mmCIF file of C-alpha atoms in Angstrom:
data_model
loop_
_atom_site.group_PDB
_atom_site.id
_atom_site.type_symbol
_atom_site.label_atom_id
_atom_site.label_comp_id
_atom_site.label_asym_id
_atom_site.label_seq_id
_atom_site.Cartn_x
_atom_site.Cartn_y
_atom_site.Cartn_z
ATOM 1 C CA MET A 147 52.289 -49.570 -47.072
ATOM 2 C CA ALA A 148 54.190 -49.216 -43.839
ATOM 3 C CA SER A 149 57.204 -46.963 -43.660
ATOM 4 C CA ASP A 150 60.608 -48.534 -43.378
ATOM 5 C CA TYR A 151 61.749 -45.741 -41.064
ATOM 6 C CA ALA A 152 59.200 -46.291 -38.239
ATOM 7 C CA LEU A 153 60.701 -45.799 -34.802
ATOM 8 C CA LYS A 154 60.198 -48.287 -32.030
ATOM 9 C CA ILE A 155 59.222 -46.579 -28.729
ATOM 10 C CA PRO A 156 60.074 -48.460 -25.533
ATOM 11 C CA PRO A 157 57.057 -49.436 -23.393
ATOM 12 C CA GLU A 158 58.196 -47.252 -20.484
ATOM 13 C CA LEU A 159 58.330 -44.089 -22.616
ATOM 14 C CA GLU A 160 55.007 -44.919 -24.244
ATOM 15 C CA ALA A 161 53.276 -45.173 -20.823
ATOM 16 C CA ALA A 162 54.788 -41.858 -19.718
ATOM 17 C CA SER A 163 53.629 -40.182 -22.946
ATOM 18 C CA ARG A 164 50.086 -41.399 -22.352
ATOM 19 C CA LEU A 165 50.071 -40.039 -18.786
ATOM 20 C CA ARG A 166 51.317 -36.664 -20.026
ATOM 21 C CA THR A 167 48.480 -36.576 -22.565
ATOM 22 C CA VAL A 168 45.832 -37.510 -19.993
ATOM 23 C CA GLN A 169 46.802 -34.523 -17.849
ATOM 24 C CA TYR A 170 45.183 -32.216 -20.389
ATOM 25 C CA PHE A 171 41.817 -33.993 -20.079
ATOM 26 C CA VAL A 172 41.605 -34.701 -16.312
ATOM 27 C CA ILE A 173 40.638 -31.822 -13.972
ATOM 28 C CA GLN A 174 43.092 -31.335 -11.167
ATOM 29 C CA ARG A 175 41.489 -31.528 -7.684
ATOM 30 C CA PRO A 176 44.256 -30.955 -5.117
ATOM 31 C CA TRP A 177 41.737 -30.666 -2.286
ATOM 32 C CA LEU A 178 41.023 -34.388 -2.655
ATOM 33 C CA ASP A 179 44.343 -34.978 -0.920
ATOM 34 C CA LEU A 180 42.836 -33.454 2.237
ATOM 35 C CA TYR A 181 40.183 -36.155 2.534
ATOM 36 C CA GLY A 182 40.839 -38.278 5.569
ATOM 37 C CA VAL A 183 43.035 -35.623 7.212
ATOM 38 C CA HIS A 184 41.079 -34.461 10.279
ATOM 39 C CA VAL A 185 42.052 -31.203 11.973
ATOM 40 C CA ARG A 186 40.574 -31.489 15.470
ATOM 41 C CA PRO A 187 39.222 -28.152 16.808
ATOM 42 C CA VAL A 188 39.042 -27.136 20.441
ATOM 43 C CA ALA A 189 36.926 -29.687 22.260
ATOM 44 C CA PRO A 190 33.525 -28.210 23.173
ATOM 45 C CA PHE A 191 31.855 -28.565 26.534
ATOM 46 C CA GLY A 192 30.577 -32.098 27.076
ATOM 47 C CA SER A 193 32.769 -33.631 24.367
ATOM 48 C CA ALA A 194 32.679 -37.438 24.192
ATOM 49 C CA SER A 195 36.293 -37.660 23.019
ATOM 50 C CA SER A 196 38.420 -40.038 25.103
ATOM 51 C CA LYS A 197 41.719 -38.396 24.139
ATOM 52 C CA PRO A 198 43.127 -35.921 26.665
ATOM 53 C CA PHE A 199 43.184 -32.336 25.474
ATOM 54 C CA VAL A 200 45.280 -29.527 26.914
ATOM 55 C CA ASP A 201 43.849 -26.063 26.243
ATOM 56 C CA PRO A 202 46.599 -23.463 25.729
ATOM 57 C CA ALA A 203 44.444 -20.626 27.156
ATOM 58 C CA LEU A 204 45.179 -19.890 30.806
ATOM 59 C CA ILE A 205 41.544 -19.123 31.674
ATOM 60 C CA HIS A 206 40.436 -22.522 30.362
ATOM 61 C CA ARG A 207 43.109 -24.353 32.336
ATOM 62 C CA CYS A 208 42.173 -22.556 35.571
ATOM 63 C CA LEU A 209 38.379 -22.447 35.128
ATOM 64 C CA PRO A 210 36.535 -25.776 34.799
ATOM 65 C CA ASP A 211 33.876 -26.163 32.137
ATOM 66 C CA GLU A 212 31.174 -26.487 34.788
ATOM 67 C CA LEU A 213 32.011 -23.073 36.291
ATOM 68 C CA LEU A 214 32.275 -21.554 32.823
ATOM 69 C CA SER A 215 28.750 -22.724 32.060
ATOM 70 C CA GLU A 216 27.514 -21.230 35.335
ATOM 71 C CA VAL A 217 29.011 -17.884 34.321
ATOM 72 C CA PHE A 218 27.326 -18.061 30.916
ATOM 73 C CA ALA A 219 24.003 -18.947 32.521
ATOM 74 C CA ARG A 220 24.018 -15.628 34.408
ATOM 75 C CA MET A 221 24.757 -13.490 31.362
ATOM 76 C CA THR A 222 22.201 -11.543 29.372
ATOM 77 C CA PRO A 223 21.506 -12.823 25.842
ATOM 78 C CA TYR A 224 23.263 -9.846 24.269
ATOM 79 C CA THR A 225 26.350 -10.506 26.386
ATOM 80 C CA LEU A 226 26.229 -14.148 25.274
ATOM 81 C CA GLY A 227 26.288 -12.970 21.680
ATOM 82 C CA ARG A 228 29.450 -10.989 22.362
ATOM 83 C CA ALA A 229 31.004 -13.928 24.216
ATOM 84 C CA THR A 230 30.682 -16.159 21.138
ATOM 85 C CA CYS A 231 33.216 -13.896 19.400
ATOM 86 C CA VAL A 232 35.918 -14.425 22.037
ATOM 87 C CA CYS A 233 37.245 -17.848 21.041
ATOM 88 C CA ARG A 234 36.256 -21.098 19.405
ATOM 89 C CA LYS A 235 35.636 -22.952 22.654
ATOM 90 C CA TRP A 236 33.226 -20.318 23.947
ATOM 91 C CA ARG A 237 31.431 -20.382 20.618
ATOM 92 C CA TYR A 238 30.955 -24.147 20.793
ATOM 93 C CA THR A 239 29.933 -23.964 24.437
ATOM 94 C CA LEU A 240 27.296 -21.312 23.768
ATOM 95 C CA ARG A 241 25.680 -23.477 21.116
ATOM 96 C CA ASN A 242 24.089 -25.300 24.009
ATOM 97 C CA PRO A 243 20.335 -24.598 23.640
ATOM 98 C CA VAL A 244 19.912 -24.306 27.416
ATOM 99 C CA PHE A 245 21.224 -20.725 27.434
ATOM 100 C CA TRP A 246 18.930 -19.541 24.640
ATOM 101 C CA ARG A 247 15.880 -21.479 25.860
ATOM 102 C CA SER A 248 15.777 -19.627 29.170
ATOM 103 C CA ALA A 249 16.174 -16.290 27.366
ATOM 104 C CA CYS A 250 13.345 -17.070 24.924
ATOM 105 C CA LEU A 251 10.933 -18.294 27.581
ATOM 106 C CA LYS A 252 11.558 -15.151 29.602
ATOM 107 C CA ALA A 253 11.210 -12.786 26.644
ATOM 108 C CA TRP A 254 7.904 -14.305 25.502
ATOM 109 C CA GLN A 255 6.558 -15.453 28.846
ATOM 110 C CA SER A 256 3.190 -13.812 28.152
ATOM 111 C CA SER A 257 2.642 -16.281 25.268
ATOM 112 C CA GLY A 258 2.986 -19.303 27.549
ATOM 113 C CA VAL A 259 5.408 -22.219 27.470
ATOM 114 C CA VAL A 260 3.244 -24.453 25.274
ATOM 115 C CA GLU A 261 2.710 -21.771 22.632
ATOM 116 C CA ASN A 262 6.425 -20.959 22.571
ATOM 117 C CA TYR A 263 7.291 -24.601 21.936
ATOM 118 C CA LYS A 264 4.772 -24.763 19.083
ATOM 119 C CA ILE A 265 6.265 -21.666 17.460
ATOM 120 C CA LEU A 266 9.765 -23.055 17.992
ATOM 121 C CA HIS A 267 9.063 -26.282 16.072
ATOM 122 C CA SER A 268 6.892 -24.766 13.345
ATOM 123 C CA LYS A 269 8.889 -21.646 12.413
ATOM 124 C CA TYR A 270 12.443 -21.890 13.728
ATOM 125 C CA GLU A 271 13.482 -25.522 13.107
ATOM 126 C CA SER A 272 13.588 -26.298 16.856
ATOM 127 C CA SER A 273 16.505 -23.891 17.360
ATOM 128 C CA TRP A 274 16.202 -21.614 20.377
ATOM 129 C CA ARG A 275 19.077 -19.454 19.160
ATOM 130 C CA LYS A 276 17.462 -18.985 15.764
ATOM 131 C CA MET A 277 14.202 -18.122 17.478
ATOM 132 C CA TRP A 278 15.963 -15.482 19.591
ATOM 133 C CA LEU A 279 17.525 -13.870 16.527
ATOM 134 C CA LEU A 280 14.565 -13.916 14.133
ATOM 135 C CA ARG A 281 11.419 -13.638 16.251
ATOM 136 C CA PRO A 282 10.379 -10.023 17.005
ATOM 137 C CA ARG A 283 10.397 -9.104 20.683
ATOM 138 C CA VAL A 284 10.407 -6.031 22.888
ATOM 139 C CA ARG A 285 13.673 -5.396 24.645
ATOM 140 C CA THR A 286 13.703 -5.279 28.436
ATOM 141 C CA ASP A 287 17.451 -5.000 29.063
ATOM 142 C CA GLY A 288 18.635 -4.109 32.519
ATOM 143 C CA GLY A 289 21.721 -4.235 34.689
ATOM 144 C CA ARG A 290 23.031 -4.378 38.226
ATOM 145 C CA LYS A 291 25.923 -2.852 40.117
ATOM 146 C CA LYS A 292 27.269 -2.961 43.623
ATOM 147 C CA GLU A 293 25.210 -1.608 46.473
ATOM 148 C CA LYS A 294 25.697 2.078 47.113
ATOM 149 C CA LYS A 295 24.073 4.849 49.046
ATOM 150 C CA VAL A 296 21.713 7.185 47.258
ATOM 151 C CA GLN A 297 20.512 10.265 49.101
ATOM 152 C CA GLY A 298 21.891 8.865 52.353
ATOM 153 C CA LYS A 299 19.972 5.571 52.096
ATOM 154 C CA GLU A 300 21.401 2.183 51.289
ATOM 155 C CA ILE A 301 19.424 0.401 48.556
ATOM 156 C CA THR A 302 19.435 -3.186 47.342
ATOM 157 C CA TYR A 303 20.229 -4.668 43.961
ATOM 158 C CA GLU A 304 16.567 -4.849 42.963
ATOM 159 C CA THR A 305 15.963 -1.204 43.824
ATOM 160 C CA LEU A 306 19.024 -0.184 41.823
ATOM 161 C CA LEU A 307 17.750 -2.160 38.848
ATOM 162 C CA GLN A 308 14.354 -0.493 38.973
ATOM 163 C CA VAL A 309 15.588 3.026 39.736
ATOM 164 C CA TYR A 310 18.768 3.462 37.731
ATOM 165 C CA PHE A 311 19.725 0.656 35.361
ATOM 166 C CA VAL A 312 16.777 0.542 32.994
ATOM 167 C CA SER A 313 16.505 0.663 29.215
ATOM 168 C CA LEU A 314 13.972 2.734 27.327
ATOM 169 C CA TYR A 315 12.410 3.239 23.936
ATOM 170 C CA VAL A 316 12.538 6.965 23.192
ATOM 171 C CA SER A 317 10.747 8.997 20.524
ATOM 172 C CA ARG A 318 12.025 12.537 19.931
ATOM 173 C CA ASN A 319 9.462 14.994 18.540
ATOM 174 C CA THR A 320 9.598 18.700 17.752
ATOM 175 C CA TYR A 321 7.220 21.469 16.753
ATOM 176 C CA ILE A 322 7.380 25.206 16.103
ATOM 177 C CA ARG A 323 5.768 27.621 18.568
ATOM 178 C CA ALA A 324 5.366 31.327 17.898
ATOM 179 C CA GLY A 325 6.982 33.600 20.449
ATOM 180 C CA VAL A 326 6.041 37.021 21.802
ATOM 181 C CA ALA A 327 6.956 39.905 19.513
ATOM 182 C CA GLU A 328 9.189 42.563 21.083
ATOM 183 C CA TRP A 329 8.703 46.191 19.993
ATOM 184 C CA LYS A 330 6.967 44.937 16.864
ATOM 185 C CA VAL A 331 10.368 44.549 15.222
ATOM 186 C CA THR A 332 10.891 40.808 15.384
ATOM 187 C CA ASN A 333 8.522 37.881 15.346
ATOM 188 C CA PRO A 334 10.439 35.114 17.150
ATOM 189 C CA VAL A 335 9.658 31.419 16.912
ATOM 190 C CA HIS A 336 10.767 28.615 19.195
ATOM 191 C CA LEU A 337 11.632 25.012 18.409
ATOM 192 C CA VAL A 338 10.021 22.930 21.156
ATOM 193 C CA CYS A 339 11.380 19.443 21.745
ATOM 194 C CA TYR A 340 9.648 16.728 23.767
ATOM 195 C CA PHE A 341 10.047 12.987 24.200
ATOM 196 C CA ARG A 342 7.837 9.920 24.518
ATOM 197 C CA TYR A 343 9.313 7.288 26.824
ATOM 198 C CA ILE A 344 8.262 3.627 26.999
ATOM 199 C CA ARG A 345 9.702 0.944 29.232
ATOM 200 C CA PHE A 346 8.465 -2.604 28.630
ATOM 201 C CA PHE A 347 8.349 -5.520 31.060
ATOM 202 C CA PRO A 348 8.227 -9.229 30.098
ATOM 203 C CA SER A 349 4.998 -9.682 32.103
ATOM 204 C CA GLY A 350 2.973 -7.685 29.550
ATOM 205 C CA ARG A 351 3.048 -4.326 31.340
ATOM 206 C CA PHE A 352 4.782 -1.122 30.382
ATOM 207 C CA LEU A 353 5.417 2.407 31.644
ATOM 208 C CA TYR A 354 4.739 5.528 29.597
ATOM 209 C CA LYS A 355 5.870 9.104 30.079
ATOM 210 C CA ASN A 356 5.564 12.194 27.908
ATOM 211 C CA SER A 357 8.082 14.858 28.924
ATOM 212 C CA SER A 358 10.559 17.456 27.725
ATOM 213 C CA GLN A 359 13.230 16.124 30.106
ATOM 214 C CA LYS A 360 16.311 14.393 28.772
ATOM 215 C CA VAL A 361 16.876 10.649 28.914
ATOM 216 C CA LYS A 362 19.376 10.754 31.779
ATOM 217 C CA ASP A 363 16.885 12.668 33.915
ATOM 218 C CA VAL A 364 13.829 10.534 33.132
ATOM 219 C CA VAL A 365 15.408 7.118 33.599
ATOM 220 C CA ARG A 366 15.436 7.534 37.392
ATOM 221 C CA CYS A 367 11.657 7.727 37.644
ATOM 222 C CA MET A 368 10.670 5.042 35.108
ATOM 223 C CA ASN A 369 9.548 2.479 37.683
ATOM 224 C CA PHE A 370 6.334 1.442 39.392
ATOM 225 C CA ARG A 371 7.337 3.317 42.558
ATOM 226 C CA ALA A 372 7.250 6.682 40.807
ATOM 227 C CA SER A 373 5.059 9.343 42.378
ATOM 228 C CA ARG A 374 2.193 11.148 40.653
ATOM 229 C CA ALA A 375 4.367 14.217 40.261
ATOM 230 C CA ASP A 376 6.607 12.231 37.894
ATOM 231 C CA CYS A 377 3.647 11.686 35.525
ATOM 232 C CA VAL A 378 4.585 8.064 34.831
ATOM 233 C CA PHE A 379 1.582 5.945 33.799
ATOM 234 C CA SER A 380 1.362 2.164 33.589
ATOM 235 C CA GLY A 381 -0.476 0.146 30.975
ATOM 236 C CA HIS A 382 -0.649 -3.238 29.270
ATOM 237 C CA TYR A 383 0.508 -4.428 25.865
ATOM 238 C CA THR A 384 0.308 -7.487 23.609
ATOM 239 C CA LEU A 385 2.787 -8.599 20.955
ATOM 240 C CA SER A 386 1.607 -10.363 17.795
ATOM 241 C CA ASP A 387 4.395 -11.053 15.300
ATOM 242 C CA ASP A 388 5.956 -7.590 14.922
ATOM 243 C CA LYS A 389 2.842 -5.584 15.912
ATOM 244 C CA ILE A 390 2.313 -4.158 19.416
ATOM 245 C CA GLU A 391 -1.078 -3.127 20.761
ATOM 246 C CA ALA A 392 -0.808 -1.035 23.932
ATOM 247 C CA ALA A 393 -3.135 1.047 26.074
ATOM 248 C CA VAL A 394 -2.559 3.312 29.061
ATOM 249 C CA LEU A 395 -5.081 5.096 31.269
ATOM 250 C CA TYR A 396 -4.861 8.741 32.300
ATOM 251 C CA PRO A 397 -6.859 8.906 35.563
ATOM 252 C CA GLY A 398 -8.728 11.976 36.726
ATOM 253 C CA MET A 399 -12.179 13.571 36.651
ATOM 254 C CA ARG A 400 -12.491 12.574 32.996
ATOM 255 C CA PRO A 401 -10.581 9.285 32.507
ATOM 256 C CA THR A 402 -8.846 9.128 29.150
ATOM 257 C CA VAL A 403 -7.308 6.080 27.529
ATOM 258 C CA LEU A 404 -4.337 6.331 25.185
ATOM 259 C CA ARG A 405 -4.283 3.592 22.544
ATOM 260 C CA ILE A 406 -0.941 2.958 20.820
ATOM 261 C CA ARG A 407 -0.129 0.762 17.829
ATOM 262 C CA LEU A 408 3.555 0.044 17.150
ATOM 263 C CA ARG A 409 5.628 -2.014 14.737
ATOM 264 C CA LEU A 410 8.933 -3.557 15.801
ATOM 265 C CA ARG A 411 11.990 -3.578 13.576
ATOM 266 C CA GLY A 412 15.757 -3.556 13.907
ATOM 267 C CA THR A 413 18.791 -2.065 12.221
ATOM 268 C CA THR A 414 20.401 -5.540 12.315
ATOM 269 C CA ALA A 415 19.089 -9.069 12.769
ATOM 270 C CA GLY A 416 17.836 -9.596 16.305
ATOM 271 C CA ALA A 417 18.391 -5.969 17.362
ATOM 272 C CA ASN A 418 14.718 -4.915 17.742
ATOM 273 C CA ASN A 419 15.992 -1.428 18.507
ATOM 274 C CA ARG A 420 13.399 0.561 16.542
ATOM 275 C CA MET A 421 9.625 0.954 16.791
ATOM 276 C CA ASP A 422 7.449 2.722 14.252
ATOM 277 C CA LEU A 423 4.486 4.542 15.778
ATOM 278 C CA LEU A 424 1.571 3.547 13.543
ATOM 279 C CA SER A 425 -1.293 5.242 15.373
ATOM 280 C CA LEU A 426 -1.939 7.221 18.540
ATOM 281 C CA VAL A 427 -5.567 7.650 19.622
ATOM 282 C CA THR A 428 -7.027 9.212 22.781
ATOM 283 C CA SER A 429 -10.575 8.268 23.791
ATOM 284 C CA GLY A 430 -12.857 8.811 26.717
ATOM 285 C CA VAL A 431 -13.862 5.961 29.001
ATOM 286 C CA ASN A 432 -16.605 5.689 31.580
ATOM 287 C CA ALA A 433 -15.605 5.645 35.222
ATOM 288 C CA ASN A 434 -17.702 2.496 35.678
ATOM 289 C CA GLU A 435 -15.603 0.600 33.134
ATOM 290 C CA VAL A 436 -12.350 1.092 35.047
ATOM 291 C CA ASN A 437 -11.841 -0.066 38.620
ATOM 292 C CA GLY A 438 -8.347 1.361 39.122
ATOM 293 C CA PRO A 439 -5.087 2.329 37.436
ATOM 294 C CA ASP A 440 -3.743 -1.236 37.682
ATOM 295 C CA GLU A 441 -6.618 -2.749 35.720
ATOM 296 C CA ASP A 442 -5.928 -4.249 32.303
ATOM 297 C CA ILE A 443 -7.157 -1.286 30.286
ATOM 298 C CA LEU A 444 -6.153 -3.016 27.053
ATOM 299 C CA GLY A 445 -8.839 -5.624 27.651
ATOM 300 C CA VAL A 446 -11.402 -2.878 28.214
ATOM 301 C CA VAL A 447 -10.765 -1.111 24.901
ATOM 302 C CA GLU A 448 -10.226 -4.275 22.886
ATOM 303 C CA GLY A 449 -12.455 -4.208 19.818
ATOM 304 C CA TRP A 450 -13.066 -0.459 19.905
ATOM 305 C CA GLU A 451 -13.177 1.453 16.645
ATOM 306 C CA GLU A 452 -10.629 4.169 16.031
ATOM 307 C CA ASP A 453 -13.202 6.939 16.514
ATOM 308 C CA GLU A 454 -15.033 5.274 19.399
ATOM 309 C CA SER A 455 -15.373 6.986 22.768
ATOM 310 C CA HIS A 456 -17.500 6.017 25.772
ATOM 311 C CA ASN A 457 -17.484 9.500 27.285
ATOM 312 C CA PRO A 458 -19.184 12.310 25.328
ATOM 313 C CA ASP A 459 -17.045 14.901 27.128
ATOM 314 C CA VAL A 460 -13.852 13.298 25.780
ATOM 315 C CA PRO A 461 -14.158 12.702 22.019
ATOM 316 C CA ALA A 462 -11.853 10.279 20.222
ATOM 317 C CA VAL A 463 -8.887 12.020 18.609
ATOM 318 C CA SER A 464 -6.442 10.370 16.224
ATOM 319 C CA HIS A 465 -3.166 12.275 16.507
ATOM 320 C CA LYS A 466 -1.239 12.920 13.312
ATOM 321 C CA ARG A 467 1.746 14.718 14.837
ATOM 322 C CA GLY A 468 4.424 13.532 17.184
ATOM 323 C CA LEU A 469 4.704 10.114 15.521
ATOM 324 C CA LYS A 470 8.466 9.870 15.221
ATOM 325 C CA PRO A 471 9.977 6.355 15.490
ATOM 326 C CA PHE A 472 11.162 5.055 18.847
ATOM 327 C CA VAL A 473 14.857 4.360 19.386
ATOM 328 C CA PHE A 474 16.046 1.853 21.967
ATOM 329 C CA ILE A 475 18.528 3.228 24.507
ATOM 330 C CA PRO A 476 20.364 0.512 26.532
ATOM 331 C CA PHE A 477 21.011 1.222 30.192
ATOM 332 C CA GLU A 478 24.774 1.550 29.624
ATOM 333 C CA GLU A 479 24.188 4.332 27.048
ATOM 334 C CA VAL A 480 21.688 6.409 29.026
ATOM 335 C CA GLU A 481 24.233 8.973 30.147
ATOM 336 C CA THR A 482 26.067 9.217 26.811
ATOM 337 C CA SER A 483 23.144 9.063 24.382
ATOM 338 C CA ASP A 484 22.842 11.710 21.661
ATOM 339 C CA LEU A 485 19.298 12.356 22.853
ATOM 340 C CA ASN A 486 20.764 14.212 25.839
ATOM 341 C CA LEU A 487 22.170 16.919 23.579
ATOM 342 C CA PRO A 488 20.505 20.364 23.441
ATOM 343 C CA VAL A 489 18.050 21.215 20.709
ATOM 344 C CA ASP A 490 20.471 23.287 18.636
ATOM 345 C CA LYS A 491 22.793 20.268 18.257
ATOM 346 C CA MET A 492 20.048 17.839 17.255
ATOM 347 C CA ASP A 493 18.898 19.446 14.021
ATOM 348 C CA TYR A 494 20.097 16.548 11.895
ATOM 349 C CA TYR A 495 19.203 13.680 14.202
ATOM 350 C CA VAL A 496 17.719 10.768 12.240
ATOM 351 C CA PRO A 497 16.519 7.685 14.169
ATOM 352 C CA GLY A 498 17.094 5.365 11.195
#
């Protein structure tokens, strides 16, 4: 039985009451209001947009995009990475694969162009920039400055690059040596510090030096023009994934080959600033097997066992000491590196 006191609700109020009730069941999505609202970013280089765009930055209004690309093309890959953090336009411009393709083909030139393209499509989704960041490589950074006179002689850009502005992988090693007792009262010991230096070249060659000199003193002689007194030896290396196989020949009456196995790693993605020394083996080699110091000694010792030696006077020795990791020192940090500090201030040095 219906109530006699039922209220009649107007249609307008009834519709509003229904909408108020629906609000409790429908999820609010305010971001849907942004659909169709396009916020146009800074136009990248080569944009197909027909609308005129005025860049507020003074450098972009004075420097055409063509000249900006020419400047980027002459930068090192690590400088390009820093340039992407400057502004949005530079970031979009540096997405052009041309800049990263030239850097990749130069870094892995020993693999060949065809092999690099196969690796690019199979592992790195056809992205040269991704390949540069994720594929292990040895660093061969260098730099140039204006011509200047050194020891009264004017040198060219190329000579400056080879003599001064080079980057090295450095391994710092120490050992304890007993000293000479004085008056039988004290028994002194000495902490001896020495370094292993390696400079790689994209062509598959490298320079090796074992010395107690500091980085800033050694960097001047790490080139192919170094004299025998500098004790800088050249060798060859191959890179397979993150493993490096290298060999260097010590010439003399009893030629000795130094075989090195390394593993590349980095403190950050794409850094490749550390190398773990996996093994260090010295072996004898016959004089008939080697024609000269410039011969590919790595091809001669390829396939040798770890304890194999072709000269009975020089047995194979696998070294278990002096295997500290290598640290990469860029050319701009050679003078200020912590490795130039004296021994007493390097007690807690950890390569990481």
